[in-house]
């Protein structure tokens, strides 16, 4: 038990560092017989592979463990690869990837992730809805086209307060 905690902590640290040199140490841990080690290795892979390129993340998409597969998809989405959008925002991925991580992926995907942010406007959690609204309004403010497309999308929210904010 102590060894598992130390190994998980080490993998967490490697992920926090985001050093591509750690990739050679993280990849073998993806095939550990311990689920908790695979999970931490998958989380670390997102950050160490992102800095070095996405080949390791693409390889991990074929992994049998959902933790590894969906975290690899998250890493690719955070790198701006919209081809994994359906995987990151699927129901099975929601069991593995946190709402905050999925919102970050939607933001990182830019224009192709905005529809996902709009979906988060009607989430059951108030904090999630507020995050999505804030991000959409910030993107609207930053956009120079002046089409107000994101404000119009917020008008479709089920939350009256959000519709009012979008209208203003």
XYZ file of N, CA and C in Angstrom:
504
model
N 0.830 -1.198 0.000
C 0.000 0.000 0.000
C 0.872 1.258 0.000
N 1.934 1.238 0.807
C 2.830 2.399 0.855
C 3.537 2.592 -0.478
N 3.957 1.484 -1.074
C 4.638 1.577 -2.370
C 3.697 2.164 -3.423
N 2.446 1.717 -3.434
C 1.478 2.253 -4.390
C 1.303 3.760 -4.224
N 1.202 4.215 -2.982
C 1.051 5.644 -2.736
C 2.275 6.419 -3.208
N 3.455 5.865 -2.963
C 4.689 6.530 -3.411
C 4.767 6.570 -4.937
N 4.412 5.473 -5.585
C 4.445 5.428 -7.051
C 3.435 6.406 -7.650
N 2.245 6.457 -7.065
C 1.232 7.399 -7.543
C 1.713 8.835 -7.368
N 2.318 9.108 -6.233
C 2.832 10.447 -5.956
C 3.954 10.817 -6.936
N 4.817 9.862 -7.239
C 5.901 10.110 -8.192
C 5.342 10.411 -9.576
N 4.363 9.649 -10.004
C 3.743 9.899 -11.305
C 3.039 11.253 -11.328
N 2.388 11.598 -10.227
C 1.744 12.907 -10.129
C 2.788 14.015 -10.270
N 3.927 13.838 -9.615
C 5.005 14.817 -9.706
C 5.553 14.942 -11.117
N 5.705 13.818 -11.799
C 6.190 13.857 -13.190
C 5.214 14.619 -14.077
N 3.939 14.400 -13.844
C 2.934 15.126 -14.610
C 2.982 16.613 -14.334
N 3.146 16.969 -13.061
C 3.225 18.390 -12.690
C 4.429 19.063 -13.344
N 5.533 18.342 -13.443
C 6.731 18.910 -14.078
C 6.523 19.124 -15.574
N 5.797 18.197 -16.204
C 5.535 18.320 -17.634
C 6.772 18.186 -18.496
N 7.786 17.533 -17.981
C 9.050 17.378 -18.707
C 8.960 16.212 -19.683
N 9.187 16.453 -20.972
C 9.111 15.366 -21.964
C 10.094 14.232 -21.690
N 11.159 14.505 -20.960
C 12.123 13.456 -20.622
C 11.482 12.365 -19.761
N 10.419 12.687 -19.059
C 9.731 11.722 -18.192
C 8.859 10.757 -18.979
N 8.681 11.014 -20.256
C 7.813 10.169 -21.078
C 8.249 8.709 -21.044
N 9.546 8.468 -21.073
C 10.063 7.092 -21.048
C 9.755 6.380 -19.732
N 9.543 7.132 -18.664
C 9.192 6.537 -17.374
C 7.685 6.373 -17.202
N 6.919 7.221 -17.864
C 5.462 7.197 -17.710
C 4.830 6.107 -18.570
N 5.299 5.936 -19.790
C 4.670 4.983 -20.723
C 4.597 3.558 -20.170
N 5.674 2.993 -19.592
C 5.535 1.630 -19.046
C 4.511 1.520 -17.914
N 4.327 2.593 -17.166
C 3.367 2.559 -16.048
C 1.920 2.471 -16.538
N 1.686 2.787 -17.819
C 0.332 2.670 -18.372
C -0.140 1.221 -18.412
N 0.790 0.282 -18.391
C 0.450 -1.139 -18.432
C 0.644 -1.827 -17.082
N 0.677 -1.051 -16.015
C 0.831 -1.610 -14.675
C -0.349 -2.510 -14.332
N -0.124 -3.539 -13.530
C -1.258 -4.371 -13.084
C -2.134 -3.652 -12.052
N -1.669 -2.517 -11.542
C -2.408 -1.749 -10.537
C -3.189 -0.621 -11.219
N -4.504 -0.633 -11.040
C -5.366 0.373 -11.679
C -5.002 1.792 -11.249
N -4.641 1.974 -9.994
C -4.312 3.322 -9.515
C -3.032 3.850 -10.171
N -2.100 2.964 -10.464
C -0.859 3.371 -11.149
C -1.176 3.737 -12.596
N -2.014 2.931 -13.249
C -2.402 3.257 -14.635
C -3.103 4.607 -14.694
N -3.966 4.866 -13.725
C -4.702 6.136 -13.688
C -3.734 7.316 -13.548
N -2.812 7.238 -12.614
C -1.861 8.343 -12.415
C -0.917 8.475 -13.612
N -0.549 7.360 -14.198
C 0.311 7.417 -15.390
C -0.434 8.088 -16.542
N -1.717 7.789 -16.684
C -2.518 8.413 -17.747
C -2.628 9.914 -17.520
N -2.812 10.316 -16.274
C -2.887 11.747 -15.957
C -1.551 12.434 -16.243
N -0.456 11.771 -15.889
C 0.878 12.335 -16.147
C 1.155 12.409 -17.640
N 0.702 11.398 -18.369
C 0.930 11.354 -19.813
C 0.360 12.588 -20.509
N -0.788 13.054 -20.050
C -1.414 14.244 -20.641
C -0.422 15.398 -20.680
N 0.335 15.570 -19.610
C 1.207 16.746 -19.495
C 2.608 16.509 -20.029
N 3.157 15.305 -19.906
C 4.518 15.095 -20.421
C 4.505 14.852 -21.928
N 3.471 14.222 -22.450
C 3.393 13.976 -23.887
C 2.978 15.234 -24.626
N 2.174 16.075 -23.986
C 1.718 17.316 -24.612
C 2.925 18.201 -24.949
N 3.916 18.213 -24.068
C 5.090 19.050 -24.280
C 5.997 18.489 -25.379
N 5.935 17.181 -25.613
C 6.847 16.534 -26.553
C 6.201 16.208 -27.897
N 4.936 16.364 -28.014
C 4.216 15.960 -29.219
C 3.084 15.043 -28.808
N 2.351 14.575 -29.755
C 1.142 13.826 -29.408
C 1.182 12.356 -29.815
N 2.319 11.865 -30.260
C 2.392 10.464 -30.688
C 2.060 9.490 -29.561
N 2.594 9.735 -28.374
C 2.323 8.840 -27.237
C 0.842 8.890 -26.857
N 0.243 10.066 -26.969
C -1.184 10.186 -26.668
C -2.017 9.419 -27.691
N -1.646 9.510 -28.952
C -2.375 8.769 -29.997
C -2.261 7.260 -29.783
N -1.078 6.806 -29.395
C -0.898 5.381 -29.112
C -1.769 4.941 -27.937
N -1.876 5.791 -26.928
C -2.640 5.449 -25.727
C -4.148 5.415 -25.980
N -4.607 5.997 -27.077
C -6.044 5.945 -27.402
C -6.527 4.511 -27.615
N -5.621 3.614 -27.945
C -5.972 2.215 -28.208
C -5.910 1.350 -26.952
N -5.608 1.942 -25.816
C -5.432 1.186 -24.574
C -6.758 0.594 -24.102
N -6.687 -0.552 -23.445
C -7.889 -1.246 -22.951
C -8.488 -0.579 -21.714
N -7.669 0.138 -20.944
C -8.148 0.781 -19.715
C -8.799 2.123 -20.067
N -10.066 2.319 -19.681
C -10.735 3.586 -19.977
C -10.017 4.808 -19.399
N -9.396 4.670 -18.242
C -8.644 5.785 -17.650
C -7.562 6.266 -18.617
N -6.836 5.328 -19.180
C -5.741 5.668 -20.097
C -6.310 6.233 -21.395
N -7.292 5.554 -21.945
C -7.879 5.955 -23.224
C -8.458 7.376 -23.173
N -9.285 7.650 -22.162
C -9.948 8.944 -22.108
C -9.012 10.069 -21.693
N -8.010 9.765 -20.873
C -7.034 10.800 -20.549
C -6.151 11.104 -21.761
N -5.864 10.109 -22.570
C -5.118 10.366 -23.810
C -5.934 11.272 -24.733
N -7.223 11.012 -24.821
C -8.096 11.865 -25.631
C -8.127 13.280 -25.065
N -8.176 13.397 -23.750
C -8.142 14.709 -23.117
C -6.854 15.445 -23.483
N -5.731 14.745 -23.414
C -4.452 15.364 -23.769
C -4.436 15.875 -25.191
N -4.996 15.091 -26.103
C -5.065 15.525 -27.506
C -5.993 16.729 -27.656
N -7.105 16.717 -26.938
C -8.028 17.860 -27.006
C -7.365 19.116 -26.458
N -6.639 18.980 -25.361
C -5.941 20.129 -24.791
C -4.864 20.660 -25.735
N -4.381 19.781 -26.610
C -3.402 20.199 -27.626
C -4.100 20.806 -28.846
N -5.434 20.810 -28.835
C -6.190 21.433 -29.916
C -6.627 20.485 -31.013
N -6.527 19.187 -30.788
C -6.909 18.190 -31.788
C -8.411 17.895 -31.679
N -9.187 18.434 -32.589
C -10.645 18.283 -32.547
C -11.109 16.887 -32.953
N -10.232 16.050 -33.468
C -10.648 14.712 -33.899
C -11.069 13.825 -32.734
N -10.695 14.180 -31.520
C -11.051 13.373 -30.346
C -12.230 13.967 -29.582
N -12.845 14.977 -30.128
C -13.940 15.675 -29.452
C -15.065 14.725 -29.041
N -15.497 13.886 -29.945
C -16.596 12.962 -29.632
C -16.215 12.017 -28.494
N -14.962 11.632 -28.437
C -14.499 10.729 -27.383
C -14.440 11.450 -26.036
N -13.899 12.659 -26.005
C -13.752 13.415 -24.761
C -15.103 13.761 -24.147
N -16.092 14.052 -24.994
C -17.385 14.493 -24.486
C -18.434 13.384 -24.468
N -17.987 12.143 -24.561
C -18.916 11.016 -24.518
C -19.324 10.714 -23.074
N -20.409 9.965 -22.925
C -20.868 9.583 -21.582
C -19.853 8.735 -20.827
N -19.214 7.743 -21.487
C -18.201 6.975 -20.750
C -17.033 7.842 -20.285
N -16.651 8.840 -21.073
C -15.545 9.723 -20.683
C -15.916 10.550 -19.468
N -17.185 10.890 -19.320
C -17.637 11.693 -18.178
C -17.430 10.955 -16.855
N -17.319 9.642 -16.910
C -17.072 8.858 -15.705
C -15.593 8.897 -15.316
N -14.737 9.279 -16.268
C -13.293 9.244 -16.060
C -12.698 10.648 -15.980
N -13.166 11.540 -16.828
C -12.620 12.890 -16.924
C -13.557 13.847 -16.182
N -12.988 14.695 -15.356
C -13.814 15.619 -14.573
C -14.479 16.665 -15.463
N -15.509 17.288 -14.940
C -16.208 18.348 -15.670
C -15.246 19.496 -15.971
N -14.428 19.852 -15.006
C -13.460 20.924 -15.211
C -12.494 20.615 -16.339
N -12.061 19.360 -16.420
C -11.153 18.957 -17.500
C -11.862 19.000 -18.851
N -13.136 18.605 -18.868
C -13.879 18.647 -20.129
C -14.157 20.085 -20.568
N -14.393 20.971 -19.613
C -14.564 22.388 -19.948
C -13.251 22.950 -20.492
N -12.141 22.583 -19.862
C -10.831 23.036 -20.352
C -10.584 22.526 -21.771
N -10.984 21.288 -22.037
C -10.826 20.731 -23.387
C -11.678 21.511 -24.387
N -12.910 21.829 -24.012
C -13.784 22.601 -24.905
C -13.165 23.959 -25.211
N -12.592 24.575 -24.214
C -11.949 25.878 -24.409
C -10.714 25.740 -25.297
N -9.910 24.705 -25.059
C -8.693 24.496 -25.845
C -9.000 24.185 -27.303
N -10.161 23.602 -27.565
C -10.535 23.268 -28.940
C -10.983 24.492 -29.735
N -11.087 25.634 -29.071
C -11.432 26.872 -29.768
C -12.844 26.835 -30.333
N -12.968 27.265 -31.572
C -14.295 27.357 -32.200
C -14.989 26.002 -32.268
N -14.220 24.927 -32.457
C -14.857 23.611 -32.551
C -15.338 23.094 -31.188
N -14.910 23.725 -30.103
C -15.361 23.314 -28.780
C -16.454 24.183 -28.201
N -16.804 25.251 -28.905
C -17.811 26.175 -28.364
C -19.181 25.536 -28.203
N -19.554 24.641 -29.090
C -20.844 23.956 -28.944
C -20.890 23.168 -27.642
N -19.756 22.619 -27.259
C -19.692 21.866 -25.999
C -19.859 22.803 -24.810
N -19.284 23.998 -24.898
C -19.465 24.980 -23.826
C -20.933 25.367 -23.700
N -21.612 25.493 -24.824
C -23.033 25.833 -24.806
C -23.826 24.724 -24.105
N -23.459 23.476 -24.328
C -24.140 22.356 -23.661
C -23.957 22.450 -22.147
N -22.768 22.885 -21.706
C -22.511 23.013 -20.267
C -23.359 24.108 -19.619
N -23.956 24.992 -20.403
C -24.833 26.034 -19.845
C -26.054 25.436 -19.154
N -26.428 24.237 -19.534
C -27.603 23.585 -18.953
C -27.234 22.417 -18.042
N -26.009 22.390 -17.573
C -25.559 21.339 -16.664
C -26.323 21.428 -15.340
N -26.416 20.337 -14.645
C -27.140 20.310 -13.365
C -26.415 21.112 -12.277
N -25.114 21.268 -12.408
C -24.310 21.950 -11.403
C -24.197 23.444 -11.724
N -24.545 24.278 -10.763
C -24.510 25.740 -10.943
C -23.099 26.234 -11.266
N -22.098 25.676 -10.607
C -20.704 26.097 -10.833
C -20.277 25.801 -12.270
N -20.671 24.658 -12.772
C -20.346 24.286 -14.153
C -21.032 25.234 -15.126
N -22.305 25.518 -14.886
C -23.035 26.451 -15.760
C -22.377 27.827 -15.765
N -21.984 28.291 -14.595
C -21.358 29.614 -14.496
C -20.009 29.657 -15.207
N -19.226 28.597 -15.082
C -17.941 28.538 -15.794
C -18.159 28.631 -17.297
N -19.110 27.865 -17.784
C -19.374 27.861 -19.224
C -19.830 29.238 -19.695
N -20.712 29.859 -18.933
C -21.182 31.196 -19.293
C -20.024 32.190 -19.321
N -19.202 32.168 -18.294
C -18.071 33.087 -18.222
C -17.127 32.899 -19.410
N -16.819 31.666 -19.729
C -15.909 31.403 -20.852
C -16.509 31.830 -22.184
N -17.782 31.569 -22.363
C -18.431 31.994 -23.609
C -18.471 33.512 -23.723
N -18.765 34.186 -22.622
C -18.814 35.651 -22.659
C -17.418 36.242 -22.869
N -16.399 35.621 -22.291
C -15.028 36.092 -22.508
C -14.603 35.901 -23.963
N -14.986 34.776 -24.540
C -14.677 34.548 -25.955
C -15.434 35.535 -26.842
N -16.662 35.860 -26.442
C -17.450 36.840 -27.197
C -16.779 38.213 -27.131
N -16.348 38.578 -25.953
C -15.704 39.864 -25.758
C -14.414 39.967 -26.566
N -13.674 38.861 -26.642
C -12.401 38.847 -27.358
C -12.589 38.827 -28.877
N -13.683 38.265 -29.347
C -13.923 38.139 -30.786
C -14.078 39.531 -31.404
N -13.517 39.663 -32.566
C -13.565 40.978 -33.210
C -14.616 41.061 -34.320
N -15.314 39.943 -34.599
C -16.278 39.952 -35.695
C -17.519 40.765 -35.369
N -17.911 40.806 -34.130
C -19.094 41.548 -33.753
C -20.401 40.867 -34.105
N -20.406 39.541 -34.244
C -21.628 38.837 -34.616
C -22.481 38.452 -33.405
N -21.906 38.479 -32.233
C -22.593 38.132 -30.980
C -23.167 36.718 -30.990
N -22.515 35.827 -31.725
C -22.998 34.446 -31.836
C -23.023 33.739 -30.488
N -22.037 33.984 -29.646
C -22.001 33.317 -28.346
C -23.103 33.851 -27.434
N -23.377 35.129 -27.511
C -24.485 35.702 -26.722
C -25.806 35.088 -27.161
N -25.966 34.935 -28.445
C -27.195 34.312 -28.953
C -27.314 32.871 -28.465
N -26.190 32.160 -28.426
C -26.209 30.779 -27.932
C -26.602 30.755 -26.452
N -26.131 31.720 -25.680
C -26.470 31.780 -24.257
C -27.949 32.104 -24.040
N -28.563 32.748 -25.002
C -29.993 33.037 -24.898
C -30.832 31.760 -24.909
N -30.251 30.677 -25.380
C -30.982 29.406 -25.420
C -30.868 28.619 -24.109
N -30.128 29.140 -23.160
C -29.959 28.454 -21.879
C -31.292 28.320 -21.150
N -31.419 27.269 -20.358
C -32.619 27.068 -19.549
C -32.644 27.994 -18.334
N -31.482 28.530 -17.973
C -31.374 29.364 -16.784
C -31.758 30.808 -17.108
N -32.805 31.327 -16.496
C -33.249 32.690 -16.797
C -32.152 33.749 -16.584
N -31.374 33.583 -15.522
C -30.304 34.541 -15.237
C -29.297 34.592 -16.377
N -28.969 33.442 -16.967
C -28.022 33.396 -18.073
C -28.604 34.068 -19.318
N -29.890 33.858 -19.540
C -30.534 34.506 -20.686
C -30.508 36.026 -20.514
N -30.725 36.482 -19.300
C -30.700 37.908 -19.016
C -29.290 38.470 -19.239
N -28.284 37.774 -18.745
C -26.893 38.216 -18.930
C -26.559 38.284 -20.408
N -26.946 37.274 -21.147
C -26.664 37.244 -22.592
C -27.386 38.375 -23.311
N -28.602 38.660 -22.911
C -29.362 39.732 -23.548
C -28.729 41.094 -23.270
N -28.227 41.278 -22.072
C -27.576 42.548 -21.736
C -26.290 42.691 -22.520
